[in-house]
mmCIF file of C-alpha atoms in Angstrom:
data_model
loop_
_atom_site.group_PDB
_atom_site.id
_atom_site.type_symbol
_atom_site.label_atom_id
_atom_site.label_comp_id
_atom_site.label_asym_id
_atom_site.label_seq_id
_atom_site.Cartn_x
_atom_site.Cartn_y
_atom_site.Cartn_z
ATOM 1 C CA MET A 1 0.000 0.000 0.000
ATOM 2 C CA ALA A 2 1.421 3.378 -0.959
ATOM 3 C CA SER A 3 1.592 5.998 1.723
ATOM 4 C CA SER A 4 3.148 9.315 2.507
ATOM 5 C CA ALA A 5 5.831 9.468 5.163
ATOM 6 C CA ALA A 6 3.666 11.363 7.648
ATOM 7 C CA ASP A 7 0.338 10.040 6.293
ATOM 8 C CA GLU A 8 -0.762 13.655 5.869
ATOM 9 C CA GLU A 9 -2.965 14.700 2.998
ATOM 10 C CA PRO A 10 -1.251 16.669 0.241
ATOM 11 C CA GLN A 11 -2.538 20.152 -0.456
ATOM 12 C CA PRO A 12 -2.891 21.735 -3.916
ATOM 13 C CA GLY A 13 0.511 22.990 -5.069
ATOM 14 C CA ASP A 14 2.501 20.509 -2.948
ATOM 15 C CA LEU A 15 5.480 18.745 -4.488
ATOM 16 C CA ILE A 16 5.166 14.964 -4.335
ATOM 17 C CA GLU A 17 8.335 12.841 -4.316
ATOM 18 C CA ILE A 18 7.685 9.262 -5.442
ATOM 19 C CA PHE A 19 10.325 6.681 -4.604
ATOM 20 C CA ARG A 20 10.970 4.402 -7.577
ATOM 21 C CA PRO A 21 13.413 1.478 -7.298
ATOM 22 C CA ALA A 22 16.259 3.338 -9.077
ATOM 23 C CA TYR A 23 15.284 7.021 -8.884
ATOM 24 C CA GLN A 24 12.783 9.554 -7.514
ATOM 25 C CA HIS A 25 9.882 10.714 -9.658
ATOM 26 C CA TRP A 26 8.301 14.115 -8.964
ATOM 27 C CA ALA A 27 4.738 15.324 -9.367
ATOM 28 C CA LEU A 28 2.697 18.332 -8.285
ATOM 29 C CA TYR A 29 -0.531 17.829 -6.373
ATOM 30 C CA LEU A 30 -3.550 19.503 -7.988
ATOM 31 C CA GLY A 31 -6.265 18.446 -5.544
ATOM 32 C CA ASP A 32 -9.035 15.833 -5.329
ATOM 33 C CA GLY A 33 -6.468 13.015 -5.575
ATOM 34 C CA TYR A 34 -4.953 14.268 -8.862
ATOM 35 C CA ILE A 35 -1.375 15.197 -9.699
ATOM 36 C CA ILE A 36 0.357 16.604 -12.758
ATOM 37 C CA ASN A 37 3.599 15.013 -13.913
ATOM 38 C CA LEU A 38 5.829 14.301 -16.886
ATOM 39 C CA THR A 39 5.736 10.862 -18.505
ATOM 40 C CA PRO A 40 7.559 9.529 -21.578
ATOM 41 C CA VAL A 41 5.786 10.299 -24.854
ATOM 42 C CA ASP A 42 6.280 6.786 -26.216
ATOM 43 C CA GLU A 43 4.590 4.988 -23.319
ATOM 44 C CA SER A 44 1.012 4.668 -22.188
ATOM 45 C CA PRO A 45 0.266 6.384 -18.862
ATOM 46 C CA ALA A 46 -0.030 2.976 -17.162
ATOM 47 C CA ALA A 47 3.296 1.673 -18.500
ATOM 48 C CA ALA A 48 5.067 4.916 -17.610
ATOM 49 C CA VAL A 49 4.163 4.657 -13.942
ATOM 50 C CA SER A 50 7.332 2.921 -12.800
ATOM 51 C CA SER A 51 9.393 2.670 -15.953
ATOM 52 C CA VAL A 52 13.111 3.399 -15.708
ATOM 53 C CA LYS A 53 12.829 4.210 -19.420
ATOM 54 C CA SER A 54 11.292 7.517 -18.371
ATOM 55 C CA VAL A 55 14.693 8.595 -17.027
ATOM 56 C CA PHE A 56 16.268 8.194 -20.488
ATOM 57 C CA SER A 57 13.433 9.556 -22.606
ATOM 58 C CA ARG A 58 14.036 12.684 -24.717
ATOM 59 C CA LYS A 59 10.399 13.771 -24.906
ATOM 60 C CA ALA A 60 7.731 13.833 -22.237
ATOM 61 C CA VAL A 61 4.058 14.657 -22.084
ATOM 62 C CA VAL A 62 2.367 16.506 -19.231
ATOM 63 C CA ARG A 63 -0.342 14.319 -17.749
ATOM 64 C CA MET A 64 -2.970 14.753 -15.065
ATOM 65 C CA GLN A 65 -3.360 11.433 -13.262
ATOM 66 C CA LEU A 66 -4.566 10.056 -9.962
ATOM 67 C CA LEU A 67 -1.811 10.132 -7.371
ATOM 68 C CA LYS A 68 -2.590 6.574 -6.231
ATOM 69 C CA GLU A 69 -2.250 5.276 -9.814
ATOM 70 C CA VAL A 70 1.078 7.014 -10.395
ATOM 71 C CA VAL A 71 2.473 5.854 -7.050
ATOM 72 C CA GLY A 72 1.302 2.271 -7.566
ATOM 73 C CA GLY A 73 3.122 0.011 -5.118
ATOM 74 C CA ASP A 74 5.864 2.560 -4.427
ATOM 75 C CA SER A 75 5.923 5.042 -1.559
ATOM 76 C CA TYR A 76 5.761 8.822 -1.680
ATOM 77 C CA ARG A 77 5.992 11.877 0.493
ATOM 78 C CA ILE A 78 5.042 15.515 0.348
ATOM 79 C CA ASN A 79 8.376 17.265 -0.144
ATOM 80 C CA ASN A 80 8.327 21.042 -0.500
ATOM 81 C CA LYS A 81 12.049 21.015 0.308
ATOM 82 C CA TYR A 82 12.889 24.211 -1.558
ATOM 83 C CA ASP A 83 10.413 26.394 0.369
ATOM 84 C CA ASP A 84 13.214 27.654 2.632
ATOM 85 C CA ASN A 85 15.134 29.088 -0.337
ATOM 86 C CA HIS A 86 12.372 29.778 -2.862
ATOM 87 C CA THR A 87 9.023 31.465 -2.347
ATOM 88 C CA PRO A 88 6.113 29.403 -3.683
ATOM 89 C CA LEU A 89 3.746 31.146 -6.066
ATOM 90 C CA ALA A 90 0.101 31.556 -5.055
ATOM 91 C CA VAL A 91 -1.693 28.191 -5.173
ATOM 92 C CA SER A 92 -4.223 29.529 -7.696
ATOM 93 C CA GLU A 93 -1.366 30.559 -10.017
ATOM 94 C CA ILE A 94 0.403 27.184 -9.606
ATOM 95 C CA ILE A 95 -2.796 25.292 -10.484
ATOM 96 C CA GLN A 96 -3.648 27.587 -13.401
ATOM 97 C CA ARG A 97 -0.148 27.223 -14.872
ATOM 98 C CA ALA A 98 -0.276 23.445 -14.395
ATOM 99 C CA GLN A 99 -3.679 23.100 -16.077
ATOM 100 C CA LEU A 100 -2.499 25.043 -19.133
ATOM 101 C CA LEU A 101 0.252 22.461 -19.676
ATOM 102 C CA ILE A 102 -1.837 19.268 -19.486
ATOM 103 C CA GLY A 103 -1.407 17.303 -22.713
ATOM 104 C CA GLN A 104 1.582 19.345 -23.885
ATOM 105 C CA GLU A 105 4.687 17.565 -25.187
ATOM 106 C CA LEU A 106 7.938 18.893 -23.739
ATOM 107 C CA SER A 107 11.586 18.098 -24.228
ATOM 108 C CA TYR A 108 13.023 15.999 -21.411
ATOM 109 C CA ASP A 109 16.611 15.889 -20.234
ATOM 110 C CA LEU A 110 17.642 14.083 -17.049
ATOM 111 C CA LEU A 111 20.160 16.784 -16.141
ATOM 112 C CA GLY A 112 18.568 19.957 -17.473
ATOM 113 C CA SER A 113 14.826 19.500 -17.818
ATOM 114 C CA ASN A 114 13.511 16.601 -15.745
ATOM 115 C CA CYS A 115 10.341 15.922 -13.755
ATOM 116 C CA GLU A 116 11.722 17.728 -10.676
ATOM 117 C CA HIS A 117 12.622 20.786 -12.780
ATOM 118 C CA PHE A 118 9.078 20.727 -14.187
ATOM 119 C CA VAL A 119 7.225 20.703 -10.862
ATOM 120 C CA THR A 120 9.555 23.213 -9.173
ATOM 121 C CA LEU A 121 9.064 25.574 -12.129
ATOM 122 C CA LEU A 122 5.315 25.332 -11.539
ATOM 123 C CA ARG A 123 5.587 25.823 -7.746
ATOM 124 C CA TYR A 124 8.300 28.496 -7.577
ATOM 125 C CA GLY A 125 8.531 29.946 -11.070
ATOM 126 C CA GLU A 126 12.097 28.596 -11.126
ATOM 127 C CA ALA A 127 13.325 25.143 -12.179
ATOM 128 C CA VAL A 128 15.376 23.456 -9.444
ATOM 129 C CA SER A 129 16.619 19.855 -9.205
ATOM 130 C CA GLU A 130 18.858 18.567 -6.464
ATOM 131 C CA GLN A 131 18.667 15.132 -8.128
ATOM 132 C CA ALA A 132 20.152 16.571 -11.344
ATOM 133 C CA SER A 133 22.839 18.445 -9.401
ATOM 134 C CA ARG A 134 23.860 15.190 -7.685
ATOM 135 C CA ALA A 135 23.944 13.394 -11.045
ATOM 136 C CA ILE A 136 26.093 16.137 -12.589
ATOM 137 C CA GLY A 137 28.435 15.904 -9.591
ATOM 138 C CA ALA A 138 28.695 12.116 -9.950
ATOM 139 C CA ILE A 139 29.375 12.414 -13.687
ATOM 140 C CA SER A 140 32.066 15.019 -12.997
ATOM 141 C CA LEU A 141 33.668 12.758 -10.397
ATOM 142 C CA VAL A 142 33.681 9.755 -12.751
ATOM 143 C CA THR A 143 35.111 11.892 -15.564
ATOM 144 C CA ALA A 144 37.848 13.253 -13.280
ATOM 145 C CA ALA A 145 38.676 9.738 -12.050
ATOM 146 C CA ALA A 146 38.804 8.390 -15.611
ATOM 147 C CA SER A 147 41.106 11.246 -16.621
ATOM 148 C CA ALA A 148 43.360 10.594 -13.629
ATOM 149 C CA PHE A 149 43.531 6.870 -14.413
ATOM 150 C CA SER A 150 44.355 7.525 -18.051
ATOM 151 C CA VAL A 151 47.146 9.912 -17.035
ATOM 152 C CA LEU A 152 48.463 7.375 -14.515
ATOM 153 C CA GLY A 153 48.229 4.655 -17.159
ATOM 154 C CA LEU A 154 50.181 6.825 -19.561
ATOM 155 C CA ILE A 155 52.853 7.470 -16.917
ATOM 156 C CA ASN A 156 53.087 3.768 -16.018
ATOM 157 C CA THR A 157 53.319 2.793 -19.695
ATOM 158 C CA ARG A 158 56.170 5.219 -20.240
ATOM 159 C CA SER A 159 58.105 3.986 -17.214
ATOM 160 C CA ARG A 160 57.661 0.309 -18.242
ATOM 161 C CA ASN A 161 58.999 1.037 -21.708
ATOM 162 C CA ARG A 162 62.268 2.471 -20.410
ATOM 163 C CA PRO A 163 65.182 0.079 -20.852
ATOM 164 C CA PHE A 164 66.792 0.980 -17.482
#
């Protein structure tokens, strides 16, 4: 059974963090059990619910769906974690902006334009994604490590080729 961490009811405009097996999916609560979220264009709403493919998709469509259907067997929590640093827009403005986007196809990029960016843009008027920042940091670390290993490999190769 899906549940929120505190078992509190989400309010319109709340950010909903859904815990998938390999990543977090984000949605914005509209009210009456409905959320708005991004799902891959090439999947049906039902198939997109827990698909890892959504992370690698290049296009997404804005869908209004029941929170319980999107969460499925996963867990979720209300997570307005950026409220300390960003002022939320008026709930009526958040909902109006969200409703205008339902059915629209948008470009999707894990690092620059993902589901967290989408819902924070609706809530704050600014796209923010800690998940993307962590991913960029991890990619940078791997790239730096690979560069270091290739330099070390080059140095070791040179020293092994010396005749003395």
